[in-house]
Tab-separated table of C-alpha atoms in Angstrom:
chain	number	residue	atom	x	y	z
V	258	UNK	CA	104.748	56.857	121.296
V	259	UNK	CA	105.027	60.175	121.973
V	260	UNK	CA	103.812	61.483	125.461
V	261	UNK	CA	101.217	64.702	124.926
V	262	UNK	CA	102.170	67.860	126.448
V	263	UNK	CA	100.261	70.731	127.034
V	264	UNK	CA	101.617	74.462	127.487
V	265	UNK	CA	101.365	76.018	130.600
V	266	UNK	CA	99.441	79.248	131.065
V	267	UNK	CA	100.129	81.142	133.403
V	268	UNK	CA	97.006	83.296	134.579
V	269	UNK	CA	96.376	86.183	136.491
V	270	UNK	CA	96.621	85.345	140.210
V	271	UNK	CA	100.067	84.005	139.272
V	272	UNK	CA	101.434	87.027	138.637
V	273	UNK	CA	103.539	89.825	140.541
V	274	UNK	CA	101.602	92.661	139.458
V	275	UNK	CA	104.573	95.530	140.104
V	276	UNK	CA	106.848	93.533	137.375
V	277	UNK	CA	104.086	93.142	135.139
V	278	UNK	CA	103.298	96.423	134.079
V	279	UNK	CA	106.517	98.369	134.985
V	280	UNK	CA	108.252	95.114	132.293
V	281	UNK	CA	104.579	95.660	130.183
V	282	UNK	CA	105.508	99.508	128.960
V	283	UNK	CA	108.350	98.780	127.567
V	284	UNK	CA	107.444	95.758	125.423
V	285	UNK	CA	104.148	97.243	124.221
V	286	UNK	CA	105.933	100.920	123.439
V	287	UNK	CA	108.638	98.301	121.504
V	288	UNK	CA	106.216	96.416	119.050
V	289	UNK	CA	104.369	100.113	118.560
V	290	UNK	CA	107.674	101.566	117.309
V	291	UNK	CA	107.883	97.843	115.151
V	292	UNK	CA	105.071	97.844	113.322
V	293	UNK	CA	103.978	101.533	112.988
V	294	UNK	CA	105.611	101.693	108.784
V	295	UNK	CA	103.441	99.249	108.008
V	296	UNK	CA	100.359	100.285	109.886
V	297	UNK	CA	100.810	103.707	107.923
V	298	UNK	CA	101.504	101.858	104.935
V	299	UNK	CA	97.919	99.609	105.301
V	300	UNK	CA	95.916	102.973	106.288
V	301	UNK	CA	97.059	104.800	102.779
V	302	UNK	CA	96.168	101.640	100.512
V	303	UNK	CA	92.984	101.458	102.605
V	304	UNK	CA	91.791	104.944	101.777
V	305	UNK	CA	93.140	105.005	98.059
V	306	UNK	CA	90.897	104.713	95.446
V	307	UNK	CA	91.421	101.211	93.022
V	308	UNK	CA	95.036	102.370	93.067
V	309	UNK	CA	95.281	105.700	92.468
V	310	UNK	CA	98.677	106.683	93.957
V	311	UNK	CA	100.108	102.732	95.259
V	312	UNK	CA	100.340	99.232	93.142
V	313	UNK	CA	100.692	97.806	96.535
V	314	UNK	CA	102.694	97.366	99.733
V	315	UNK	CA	106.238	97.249	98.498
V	316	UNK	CA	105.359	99.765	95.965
V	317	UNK	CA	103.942	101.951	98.869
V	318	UNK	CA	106.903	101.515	101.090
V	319	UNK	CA	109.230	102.381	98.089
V	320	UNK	CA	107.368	105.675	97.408
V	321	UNK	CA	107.340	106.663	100.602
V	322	UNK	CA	110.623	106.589	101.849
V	323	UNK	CA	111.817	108.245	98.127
V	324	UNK	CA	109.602	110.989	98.493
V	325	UNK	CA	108.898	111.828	102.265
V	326	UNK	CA	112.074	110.060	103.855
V	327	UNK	CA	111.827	106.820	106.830
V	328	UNK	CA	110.415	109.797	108.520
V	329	UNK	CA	107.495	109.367	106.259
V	330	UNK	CA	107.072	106.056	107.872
V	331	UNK	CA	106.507	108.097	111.316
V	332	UNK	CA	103.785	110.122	110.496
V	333	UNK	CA	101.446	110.494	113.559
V	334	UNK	CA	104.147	107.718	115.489
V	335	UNK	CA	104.050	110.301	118.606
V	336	UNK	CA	100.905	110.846	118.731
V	337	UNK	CA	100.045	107.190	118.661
V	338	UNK	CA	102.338	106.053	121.074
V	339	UNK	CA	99.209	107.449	123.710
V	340	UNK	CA	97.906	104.024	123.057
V	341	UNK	CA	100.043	102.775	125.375
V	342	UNK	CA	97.331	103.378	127.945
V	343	UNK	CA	95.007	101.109	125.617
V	344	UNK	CA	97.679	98.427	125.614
V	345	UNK	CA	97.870	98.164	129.352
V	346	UNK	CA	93.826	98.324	129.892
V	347	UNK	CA	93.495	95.621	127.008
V	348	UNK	CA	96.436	93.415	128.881
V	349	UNK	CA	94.973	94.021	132.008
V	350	UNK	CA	90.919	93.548	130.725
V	351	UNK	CA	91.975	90.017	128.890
V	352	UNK	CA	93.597	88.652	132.112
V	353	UNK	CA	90.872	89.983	134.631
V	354	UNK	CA	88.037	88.718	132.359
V	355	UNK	CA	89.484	85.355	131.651
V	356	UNK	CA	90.279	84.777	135.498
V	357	UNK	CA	86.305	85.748	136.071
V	358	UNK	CA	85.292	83.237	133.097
V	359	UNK	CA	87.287	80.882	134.405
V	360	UNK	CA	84.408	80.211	137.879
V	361	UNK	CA	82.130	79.382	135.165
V	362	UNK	CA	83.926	77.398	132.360
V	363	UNK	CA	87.276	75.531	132.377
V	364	UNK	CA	87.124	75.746	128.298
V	365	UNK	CA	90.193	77.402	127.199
V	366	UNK	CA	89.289	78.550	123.722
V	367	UNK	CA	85.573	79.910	125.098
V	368	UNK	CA	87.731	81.823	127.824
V	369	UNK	CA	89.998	83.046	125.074
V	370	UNK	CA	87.215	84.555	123.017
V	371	UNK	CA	85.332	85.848	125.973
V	372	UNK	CA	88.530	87.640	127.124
V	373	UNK	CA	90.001	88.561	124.010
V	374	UNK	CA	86.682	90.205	122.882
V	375	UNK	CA	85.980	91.779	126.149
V	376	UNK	CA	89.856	93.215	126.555
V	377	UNK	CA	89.065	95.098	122.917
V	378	UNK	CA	85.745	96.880	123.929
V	379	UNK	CA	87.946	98.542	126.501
V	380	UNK	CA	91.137	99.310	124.324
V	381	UNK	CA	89.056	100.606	121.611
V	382	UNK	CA	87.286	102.949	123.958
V	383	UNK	CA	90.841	104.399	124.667
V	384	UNK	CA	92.272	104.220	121.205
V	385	UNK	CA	89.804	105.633	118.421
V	386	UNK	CA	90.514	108.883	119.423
V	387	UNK	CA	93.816	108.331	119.145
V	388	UNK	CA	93.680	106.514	115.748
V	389	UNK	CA	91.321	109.571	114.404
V	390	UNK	CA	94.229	111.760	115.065
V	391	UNK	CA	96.620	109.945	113.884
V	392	UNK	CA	95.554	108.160	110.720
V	393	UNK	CA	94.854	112.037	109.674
V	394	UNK	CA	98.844	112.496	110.144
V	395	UNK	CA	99.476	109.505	108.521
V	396	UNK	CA	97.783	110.981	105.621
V	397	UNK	CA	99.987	113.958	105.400
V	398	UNK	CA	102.538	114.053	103.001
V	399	UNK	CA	101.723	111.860	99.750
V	400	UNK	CA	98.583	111.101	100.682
V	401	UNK	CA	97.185	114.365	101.648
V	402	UNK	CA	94.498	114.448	98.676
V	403	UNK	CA	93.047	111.310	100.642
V	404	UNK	CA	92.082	113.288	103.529
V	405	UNK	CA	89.326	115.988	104.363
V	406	UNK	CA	91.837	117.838	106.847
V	407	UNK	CA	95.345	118.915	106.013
V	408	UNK	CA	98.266	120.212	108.072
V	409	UNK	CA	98.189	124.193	107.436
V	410	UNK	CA	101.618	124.640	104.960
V	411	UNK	CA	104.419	126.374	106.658
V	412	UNK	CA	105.402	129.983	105.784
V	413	UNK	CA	108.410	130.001	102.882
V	414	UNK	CA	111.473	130.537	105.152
V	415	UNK	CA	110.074	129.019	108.275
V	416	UNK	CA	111.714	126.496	110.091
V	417	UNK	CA	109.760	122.953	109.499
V	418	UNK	CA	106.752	122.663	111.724
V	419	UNK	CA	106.989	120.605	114.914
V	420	UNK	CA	104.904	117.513	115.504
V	421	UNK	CA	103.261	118.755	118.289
V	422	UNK	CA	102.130	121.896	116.175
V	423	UNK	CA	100.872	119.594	113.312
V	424	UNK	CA	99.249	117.478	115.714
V	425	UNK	CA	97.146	120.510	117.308
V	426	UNK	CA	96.167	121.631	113.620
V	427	UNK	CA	94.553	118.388	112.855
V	428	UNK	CA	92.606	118.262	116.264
V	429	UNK	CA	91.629	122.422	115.855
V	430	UNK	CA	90.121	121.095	112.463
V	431	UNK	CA	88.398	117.680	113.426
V	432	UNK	CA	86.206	119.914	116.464
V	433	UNK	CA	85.716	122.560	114.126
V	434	UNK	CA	84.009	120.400	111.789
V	435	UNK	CA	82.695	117.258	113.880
V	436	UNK	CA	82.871	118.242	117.438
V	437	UNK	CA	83.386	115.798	120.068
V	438	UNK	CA	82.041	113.279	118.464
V	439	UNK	CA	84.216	113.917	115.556
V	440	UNK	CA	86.863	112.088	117.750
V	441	UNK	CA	84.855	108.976	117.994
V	442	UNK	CA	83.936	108.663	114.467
V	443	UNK	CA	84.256	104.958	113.428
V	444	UNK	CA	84.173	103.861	116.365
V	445	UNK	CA	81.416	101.054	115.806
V	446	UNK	CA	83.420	100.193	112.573
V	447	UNK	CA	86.434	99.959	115.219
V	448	UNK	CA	84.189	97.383	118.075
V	449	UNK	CA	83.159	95.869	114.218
V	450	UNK	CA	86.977	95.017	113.353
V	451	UNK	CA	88.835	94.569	116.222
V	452	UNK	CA	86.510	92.657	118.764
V	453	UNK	CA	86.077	89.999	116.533
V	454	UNK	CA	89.510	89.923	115.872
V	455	UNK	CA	91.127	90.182	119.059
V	456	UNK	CA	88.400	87.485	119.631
V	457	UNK	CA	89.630	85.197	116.801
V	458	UNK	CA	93.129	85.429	117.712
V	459	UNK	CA	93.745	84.030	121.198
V	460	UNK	CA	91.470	81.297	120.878
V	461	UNK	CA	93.483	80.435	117.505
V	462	UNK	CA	96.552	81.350	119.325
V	463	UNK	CA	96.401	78.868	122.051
V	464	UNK	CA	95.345	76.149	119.367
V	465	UNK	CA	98.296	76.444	116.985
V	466	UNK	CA	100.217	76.270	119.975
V	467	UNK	CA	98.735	73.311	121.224
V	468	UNK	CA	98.926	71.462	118.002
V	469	UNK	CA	102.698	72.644	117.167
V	470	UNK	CA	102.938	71.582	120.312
V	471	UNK	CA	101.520	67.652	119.745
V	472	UNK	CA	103.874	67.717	116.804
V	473	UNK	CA	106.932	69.322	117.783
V	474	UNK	CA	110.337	67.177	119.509
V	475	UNK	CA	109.646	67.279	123.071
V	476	UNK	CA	112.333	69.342	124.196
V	477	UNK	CA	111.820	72.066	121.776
V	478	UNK	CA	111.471	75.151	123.969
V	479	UNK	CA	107.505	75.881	124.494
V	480	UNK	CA	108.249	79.988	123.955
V	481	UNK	CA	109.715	78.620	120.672
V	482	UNK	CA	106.175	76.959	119.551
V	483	UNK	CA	104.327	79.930	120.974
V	484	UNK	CA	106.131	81.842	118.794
V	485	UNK	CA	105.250	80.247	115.700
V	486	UNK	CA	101.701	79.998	116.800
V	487	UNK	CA	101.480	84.150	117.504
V	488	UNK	CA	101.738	84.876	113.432
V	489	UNK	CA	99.308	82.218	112.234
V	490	UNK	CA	96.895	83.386	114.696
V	491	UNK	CA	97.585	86.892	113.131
V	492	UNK	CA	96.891	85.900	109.600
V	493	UNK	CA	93.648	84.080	110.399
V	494	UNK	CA	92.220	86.682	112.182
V	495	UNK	CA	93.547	89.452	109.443
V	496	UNK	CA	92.054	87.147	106.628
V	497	UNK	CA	88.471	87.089	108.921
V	498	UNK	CA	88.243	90.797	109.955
V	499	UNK	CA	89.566	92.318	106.862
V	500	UNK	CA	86.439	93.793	105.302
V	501	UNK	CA	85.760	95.215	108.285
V	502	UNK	CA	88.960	97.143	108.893
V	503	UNK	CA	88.823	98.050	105.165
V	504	UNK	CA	85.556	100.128	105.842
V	505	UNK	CA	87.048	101.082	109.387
V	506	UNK	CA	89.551	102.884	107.858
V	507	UNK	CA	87.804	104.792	104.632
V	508	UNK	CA	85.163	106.249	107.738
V	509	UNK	CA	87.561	107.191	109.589
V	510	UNK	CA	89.902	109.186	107.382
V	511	UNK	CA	87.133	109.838	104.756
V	512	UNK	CA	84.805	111.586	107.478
V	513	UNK	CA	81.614	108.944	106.634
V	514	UNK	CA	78.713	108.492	108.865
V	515	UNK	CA	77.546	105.308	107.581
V	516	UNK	CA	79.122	101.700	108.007
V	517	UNK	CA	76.762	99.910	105.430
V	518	UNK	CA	76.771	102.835	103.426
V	519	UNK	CA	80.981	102.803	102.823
V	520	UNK	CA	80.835	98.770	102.175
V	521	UNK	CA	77.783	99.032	99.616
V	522	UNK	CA	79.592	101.886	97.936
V	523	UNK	CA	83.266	99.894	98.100
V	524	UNK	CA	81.844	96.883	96.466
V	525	UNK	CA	79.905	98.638	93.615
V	526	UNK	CA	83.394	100.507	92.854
V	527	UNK	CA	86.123	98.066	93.377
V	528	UNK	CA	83.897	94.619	93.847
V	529	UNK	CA	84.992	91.873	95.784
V	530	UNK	CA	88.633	92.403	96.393
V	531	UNK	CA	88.220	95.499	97.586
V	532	UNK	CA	87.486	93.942	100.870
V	533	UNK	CA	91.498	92.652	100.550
V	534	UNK	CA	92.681	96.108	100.156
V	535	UNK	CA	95.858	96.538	102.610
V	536	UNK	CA	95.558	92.512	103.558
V	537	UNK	CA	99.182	92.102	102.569
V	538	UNK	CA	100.514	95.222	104.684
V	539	UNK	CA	97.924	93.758	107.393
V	540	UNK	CA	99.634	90.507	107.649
V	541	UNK	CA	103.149	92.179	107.397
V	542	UNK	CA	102.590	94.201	109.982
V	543	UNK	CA	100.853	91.395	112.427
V	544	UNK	CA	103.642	88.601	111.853
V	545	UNK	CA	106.260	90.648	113.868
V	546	UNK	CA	103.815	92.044	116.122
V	547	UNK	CA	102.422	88.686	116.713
V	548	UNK	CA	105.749	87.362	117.693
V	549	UNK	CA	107.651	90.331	119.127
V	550	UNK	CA	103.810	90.346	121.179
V	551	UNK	CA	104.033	87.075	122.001
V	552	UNK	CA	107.518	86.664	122.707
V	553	UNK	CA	107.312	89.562	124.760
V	554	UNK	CA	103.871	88.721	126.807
V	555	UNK	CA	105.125	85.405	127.517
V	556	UNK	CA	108.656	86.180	128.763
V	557	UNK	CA	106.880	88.972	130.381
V	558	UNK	CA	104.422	86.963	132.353
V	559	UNK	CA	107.486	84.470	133.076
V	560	UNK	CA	109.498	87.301	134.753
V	561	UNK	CA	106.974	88.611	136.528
V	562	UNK	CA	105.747	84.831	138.136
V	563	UNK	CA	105.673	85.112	141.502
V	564	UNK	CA	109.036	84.410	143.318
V	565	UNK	CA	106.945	81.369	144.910
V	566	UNK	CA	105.960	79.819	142.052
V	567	UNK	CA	109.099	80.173	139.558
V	568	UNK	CA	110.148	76.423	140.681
V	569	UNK	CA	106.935	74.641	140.125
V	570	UNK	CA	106.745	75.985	136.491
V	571	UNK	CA	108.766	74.063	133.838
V	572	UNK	CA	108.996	74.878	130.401
């Protein structure tokens, strides 16, 4: 019979803190540069209307790169590579929290979800200004009819505008018409989405693990399992938060004040599965950024173990 193993987590205190975020950057600025085509890609079939200008993800991609180029696929990238800072506060809120959980519970999946949740109030604090922004350049191009604010058209002649240029037209427009708070609009459709998601996944994370785990050889490598574990986590949460991310988006880019407002109105126009709008392009973009993430995190956190401790671990 087969002996059951469990996978080794390592936590906070084991951790040499210098390696950890120097090593962090660079992974998180990695799966960013990834996954940003299909993030763009999600955003535009999100905000479209039944299906107005895409039939769907591959259709979207294909239209994209024929008519604006791969740099079509890049629209807003520099911007949104500022949510780097998120990354690290989210890595380092998750870890903190679950350490502080873990004086009052030794439940794994409850100090997942209190974590994971917790971790996404803080990134999303960082980030929705950053999204506003950039979903608004991601709109550019194709789907600039989508969009309330548009990049001012260069002069025939001129030389094409620079990114930072577009990127100060958009925010010039947003505070002209919104303000401050302009740069925080969706943000409760944001916490709505993305703290029950980032709550869904780790808990479901360290459970697929722990059953591939129970069924898997025993010497098949644990970072193997783990990575197996990081997608289906993805598409469960995706499949849960959905409807939520749907309406995220269309207030966002669309300029709406109202969260039950924009789902009443999606229903009554495109029913039911408009709540699965930009699912697919969800769950495309969240399989390699669940495994380049987890890949990444965990050979991360292994590097940066503690010289002390690298001997007692065995995986």
């Amino acid at each position: 019979m087969q002996q059951k193993r469990n996978i080794q987590i390592i936590e906070w205190e084991d951790l040499d803190k210098r390696k950890f975020y120097s090593f962090g950057v660079f992974m998180t600025m990695t799966i960013r540069a990834t996954v940003y085509p299909a993030t763009l890609i999600r955003t535009r079939l999100q905000v479209q209307k039944g299906k107005a200008l895409y039939n769907g993800t591959i259709d979207a991609f294909c239209k994209i790169v024929r008519a604006e180029g791969v740099k079509g696929l890049y629209r807003g990238f520099m911007v949104n590579t500022l949510t780097l800072i998120s990354g690290q506060a989210y890595i380092t809120t998750y870890e903190l929290v679950r350490k502080y959980v873990s004086t009052y519970s030794s439940n794994n999946a409850f100090k997942s979800l209190v974590a994971g949740g917790s971790a996404s109030l803080v990134a999303q604090s960082i980030t929705v200004p950053i999204d506003v922004i950039s979903q608004q350049l991601m709109m550019q191009g194709q789907g600039g009819h989508l969009t309330r604010f548009r990049v001012k058209p260069k002069l025939p002649g001129a030389k094409h505008k620079a990114t930072f240029g577009q990127t100060r037209d958009i925010i010039a427009q947003i505070f002209a018409v919104d303000g401050l708070r302009g740069f925080y609009r969706g943000y409760m459709a944001s916490l709505l989405t993305y703290i029950p998601n980032s709550a869904v996944w780790w808990p479901f994370y360290h459970f697929y693990a722990e059953q591939l785990s129970n069924m898997a050889p025993s010497n098949c490598p644990h970072l193997l399992l783990q990575a197996m574990a990081g997608p289906l986590a993805a598409a469960t949460a995706s499949t849960v938060t959905n409807p939520m991310d749907v309406v995220r988006a269309r207030v966002q880019v669309e300029g709406r004040t109202s969260i039950i407002g924009t789902f009443k109105q999606l229903i009554a126009e495109e029913g039911f599965w408009g709540m699965t709008k930009g699912l697919s392009a969800r769950i495309i973009a969240s399989t390699p950024t669940a495994i380049v993430m987890v890949v990444g995190y965990e050979t991360l956190k292994r590097v940066s173990l503690r010289p002390e401790l690298v001997d007692s671990r065995h995986w």
